[in-house]
XYZ file of N, CA and C in Angstrom:
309
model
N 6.226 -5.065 -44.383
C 4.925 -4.606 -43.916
C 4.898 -4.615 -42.383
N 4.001 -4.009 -42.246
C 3.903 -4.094 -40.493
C 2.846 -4.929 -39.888
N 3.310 -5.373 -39.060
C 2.267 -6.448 -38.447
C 1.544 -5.470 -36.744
N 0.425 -5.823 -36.926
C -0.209 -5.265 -36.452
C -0.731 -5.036 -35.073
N -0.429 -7.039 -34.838
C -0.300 -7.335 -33.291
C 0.701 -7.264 -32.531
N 1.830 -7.153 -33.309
C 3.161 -6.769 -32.430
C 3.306 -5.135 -32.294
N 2.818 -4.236 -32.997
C 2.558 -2.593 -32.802
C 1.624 -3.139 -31.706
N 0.649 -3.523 -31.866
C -0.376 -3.639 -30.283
C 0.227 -4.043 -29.296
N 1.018 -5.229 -29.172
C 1.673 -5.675 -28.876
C 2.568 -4.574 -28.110
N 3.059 -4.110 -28.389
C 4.262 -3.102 -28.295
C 3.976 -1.856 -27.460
N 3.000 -1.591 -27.991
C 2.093 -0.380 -27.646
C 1.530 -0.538 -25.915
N 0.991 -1.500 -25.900
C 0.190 -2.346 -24.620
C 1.967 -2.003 -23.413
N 2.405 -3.281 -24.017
C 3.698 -2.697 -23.103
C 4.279 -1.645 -22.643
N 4.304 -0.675 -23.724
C 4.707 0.953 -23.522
C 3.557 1.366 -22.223
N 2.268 1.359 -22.565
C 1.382 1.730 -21.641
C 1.582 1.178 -20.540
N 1.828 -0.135 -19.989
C 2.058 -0.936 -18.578
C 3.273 -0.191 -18.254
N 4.438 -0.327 -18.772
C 5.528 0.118 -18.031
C 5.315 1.524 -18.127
N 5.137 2.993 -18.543
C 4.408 4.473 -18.388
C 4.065 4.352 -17.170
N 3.042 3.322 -17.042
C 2.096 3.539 -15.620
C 2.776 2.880 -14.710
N 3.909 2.078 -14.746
C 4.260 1.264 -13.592
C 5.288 2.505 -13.034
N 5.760 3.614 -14.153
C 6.987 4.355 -13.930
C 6.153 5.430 -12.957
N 5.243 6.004 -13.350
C 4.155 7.035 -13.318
C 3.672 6.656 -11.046
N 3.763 5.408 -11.410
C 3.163 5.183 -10.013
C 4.241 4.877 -8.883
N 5.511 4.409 -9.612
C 6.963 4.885 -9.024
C 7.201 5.894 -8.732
N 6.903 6.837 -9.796
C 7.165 8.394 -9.101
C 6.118 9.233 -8.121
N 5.378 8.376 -7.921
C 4.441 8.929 -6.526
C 5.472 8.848 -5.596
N 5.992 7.855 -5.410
C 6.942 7.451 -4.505
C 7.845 8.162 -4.406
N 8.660 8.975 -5.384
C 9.896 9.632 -5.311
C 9.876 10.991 -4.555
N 10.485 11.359 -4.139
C 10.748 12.967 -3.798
C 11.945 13.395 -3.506
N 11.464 14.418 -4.143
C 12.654 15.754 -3.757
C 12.063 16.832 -3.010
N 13.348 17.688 -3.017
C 12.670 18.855 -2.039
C 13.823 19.889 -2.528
N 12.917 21.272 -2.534
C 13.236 22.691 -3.150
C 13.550 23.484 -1.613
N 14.421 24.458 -1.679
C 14.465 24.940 -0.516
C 14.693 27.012 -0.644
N 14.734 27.584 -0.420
C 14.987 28.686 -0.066
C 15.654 29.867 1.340
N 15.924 30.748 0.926
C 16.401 31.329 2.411
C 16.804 30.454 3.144
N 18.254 29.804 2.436
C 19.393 29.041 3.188
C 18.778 28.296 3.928
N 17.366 27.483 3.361
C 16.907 26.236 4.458
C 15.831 26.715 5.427
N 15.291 27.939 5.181
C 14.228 28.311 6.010
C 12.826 27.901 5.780
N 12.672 28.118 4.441
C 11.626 27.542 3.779
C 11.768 26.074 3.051
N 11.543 24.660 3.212
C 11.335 23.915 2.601
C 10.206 23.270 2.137
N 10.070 23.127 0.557
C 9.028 22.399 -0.164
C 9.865 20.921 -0.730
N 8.902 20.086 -0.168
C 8.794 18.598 -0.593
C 8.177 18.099 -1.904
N 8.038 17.525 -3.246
C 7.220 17.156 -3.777
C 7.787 15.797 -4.138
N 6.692 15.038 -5.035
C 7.170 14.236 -5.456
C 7.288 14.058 -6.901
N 7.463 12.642 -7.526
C 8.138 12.679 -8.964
C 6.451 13.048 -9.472
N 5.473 13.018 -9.154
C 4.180 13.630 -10.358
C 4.090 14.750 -10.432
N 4.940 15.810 -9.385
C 4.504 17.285 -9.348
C 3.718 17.374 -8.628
N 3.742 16.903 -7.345
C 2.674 17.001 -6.708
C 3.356 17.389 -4.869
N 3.147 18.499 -4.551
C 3.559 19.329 -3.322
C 3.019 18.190 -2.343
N 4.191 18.122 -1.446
C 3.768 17.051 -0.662
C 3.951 17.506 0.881
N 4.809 18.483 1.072
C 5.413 18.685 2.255
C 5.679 20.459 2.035
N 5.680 21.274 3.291
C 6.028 22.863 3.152
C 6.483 23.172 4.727
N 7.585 23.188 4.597
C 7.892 23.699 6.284
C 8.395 24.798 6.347
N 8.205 25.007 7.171
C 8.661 27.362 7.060
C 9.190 26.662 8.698
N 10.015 27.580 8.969
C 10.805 27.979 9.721
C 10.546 29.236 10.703
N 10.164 29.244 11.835
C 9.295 30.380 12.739
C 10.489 31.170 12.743
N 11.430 31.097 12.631
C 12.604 32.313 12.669
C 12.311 33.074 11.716
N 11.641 32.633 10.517
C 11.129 33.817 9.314
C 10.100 34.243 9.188
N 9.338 33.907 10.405
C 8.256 34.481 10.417
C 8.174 35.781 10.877
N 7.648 36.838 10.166
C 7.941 37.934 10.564
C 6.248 39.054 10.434
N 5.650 39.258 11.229
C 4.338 39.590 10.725
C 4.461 40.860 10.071
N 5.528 41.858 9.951
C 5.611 42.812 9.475
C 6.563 42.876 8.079
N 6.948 41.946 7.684
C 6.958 41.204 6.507
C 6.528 40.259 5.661
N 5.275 40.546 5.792
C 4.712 38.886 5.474
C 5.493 38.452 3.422
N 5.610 39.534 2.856
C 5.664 39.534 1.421
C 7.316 38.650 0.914
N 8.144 39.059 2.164
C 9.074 37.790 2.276
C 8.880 36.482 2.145
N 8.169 36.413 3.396
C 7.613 34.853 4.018
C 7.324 34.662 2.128
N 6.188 35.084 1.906
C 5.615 34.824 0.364
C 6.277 34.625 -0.685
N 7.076 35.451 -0.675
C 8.513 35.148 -1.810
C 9.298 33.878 -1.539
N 9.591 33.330 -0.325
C 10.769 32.490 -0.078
C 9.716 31.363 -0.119
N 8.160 31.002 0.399
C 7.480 30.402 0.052
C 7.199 29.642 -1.516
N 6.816 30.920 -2.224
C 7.215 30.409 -3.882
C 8.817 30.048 -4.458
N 9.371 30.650 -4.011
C 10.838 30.393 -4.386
C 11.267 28.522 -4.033
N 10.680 28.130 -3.235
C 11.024 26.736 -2.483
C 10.252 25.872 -3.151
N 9.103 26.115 -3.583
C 7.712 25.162 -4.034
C 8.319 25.593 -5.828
N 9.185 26.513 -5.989
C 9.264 26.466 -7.812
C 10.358 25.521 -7.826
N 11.184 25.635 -6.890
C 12.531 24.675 -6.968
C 12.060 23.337 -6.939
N 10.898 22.772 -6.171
C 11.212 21.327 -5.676
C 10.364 20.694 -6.713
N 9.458 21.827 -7.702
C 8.760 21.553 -8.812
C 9.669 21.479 -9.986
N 10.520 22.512 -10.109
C 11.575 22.260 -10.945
C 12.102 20.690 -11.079
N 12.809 20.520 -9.948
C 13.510 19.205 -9.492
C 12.460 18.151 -10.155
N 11.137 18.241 -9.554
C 9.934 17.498 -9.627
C 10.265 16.838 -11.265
N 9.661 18.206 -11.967
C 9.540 17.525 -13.480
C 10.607 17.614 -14.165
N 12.067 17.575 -13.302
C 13.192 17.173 -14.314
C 13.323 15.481 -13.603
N 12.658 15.188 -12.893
C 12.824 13.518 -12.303
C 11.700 12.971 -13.153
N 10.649 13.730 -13.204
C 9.615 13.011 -13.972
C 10.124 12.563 -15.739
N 10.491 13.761 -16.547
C 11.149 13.743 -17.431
C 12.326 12.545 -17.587
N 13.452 12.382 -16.963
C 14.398 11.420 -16.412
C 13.834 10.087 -16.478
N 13.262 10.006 -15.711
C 11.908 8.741 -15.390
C 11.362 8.299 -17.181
N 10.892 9.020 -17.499
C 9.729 8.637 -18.851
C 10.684 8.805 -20.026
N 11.909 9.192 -19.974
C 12.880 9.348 -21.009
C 13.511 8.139 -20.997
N 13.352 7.506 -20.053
C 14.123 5.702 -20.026
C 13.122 4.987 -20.249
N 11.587 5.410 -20.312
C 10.498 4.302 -21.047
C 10.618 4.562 -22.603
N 10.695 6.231 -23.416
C 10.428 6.018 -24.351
C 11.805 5.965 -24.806
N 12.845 5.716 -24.389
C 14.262 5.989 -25.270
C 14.197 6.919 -25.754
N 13.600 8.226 -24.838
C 14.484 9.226 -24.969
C 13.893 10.312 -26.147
N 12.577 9.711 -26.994
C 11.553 10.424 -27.498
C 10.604 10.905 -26.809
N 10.312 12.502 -27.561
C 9.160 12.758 -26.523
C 7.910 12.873 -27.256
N 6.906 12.595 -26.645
C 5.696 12.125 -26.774
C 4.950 13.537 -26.407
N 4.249 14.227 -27.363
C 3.667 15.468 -27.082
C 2.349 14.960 -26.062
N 2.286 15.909 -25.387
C 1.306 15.551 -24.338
C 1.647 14.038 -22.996
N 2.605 13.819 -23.054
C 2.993 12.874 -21.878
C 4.189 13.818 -20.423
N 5.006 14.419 -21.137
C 5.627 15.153 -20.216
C 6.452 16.689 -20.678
């Protein structure tokens, strides 16, 4: 049979360490880049854009739709990166099950 306070038990723990991981990855970052380093996006492990530096050599006012492209291109990468660290991260709390609606 199952005992009930050790599932609580168990459960409680899962939730403390989630959130202790969750608030670790505020802390983490990576960074996405584009146009060989012209455009860089920073985020960190929640998915959360932290940093965007463009490079005035690409600034071009008669191209702006570049600038825009290499802009998204840098912020999808460092989001990419983002939630494959987040994933990484929460795959060593649950051993590696995934939990619909957590990541």
């Amino acid at each position: 049979m199952f005992d009930i306070k050790q599932i609580q038990k168990m459960q409680k723990e899962l939730q403390d360490r989630m959130a202790q991981v969750q608030g670790d990855l505020k802390t983490q970052e990576v960074e996405g880049t584009s146009g060989g380093g012209m455009v860089v996006a920073r985020a960190n492990g929640n998915q959360e854009l932290i940093d965007l530096t463009i490079n005035k050599d690409v600034v071009d006012p008669d191209d702006v739709e570049m600038l825009q492209d290499l802009v998204v291109a840098a912020v999808n990468n460092a989001m990419d990166q983002a939630r494959d660290l987040n994933q990484n991260e929460m795959s060593k709390v649950t051993g590696g099950i995934k939990i619909p609606g957590l990541f």
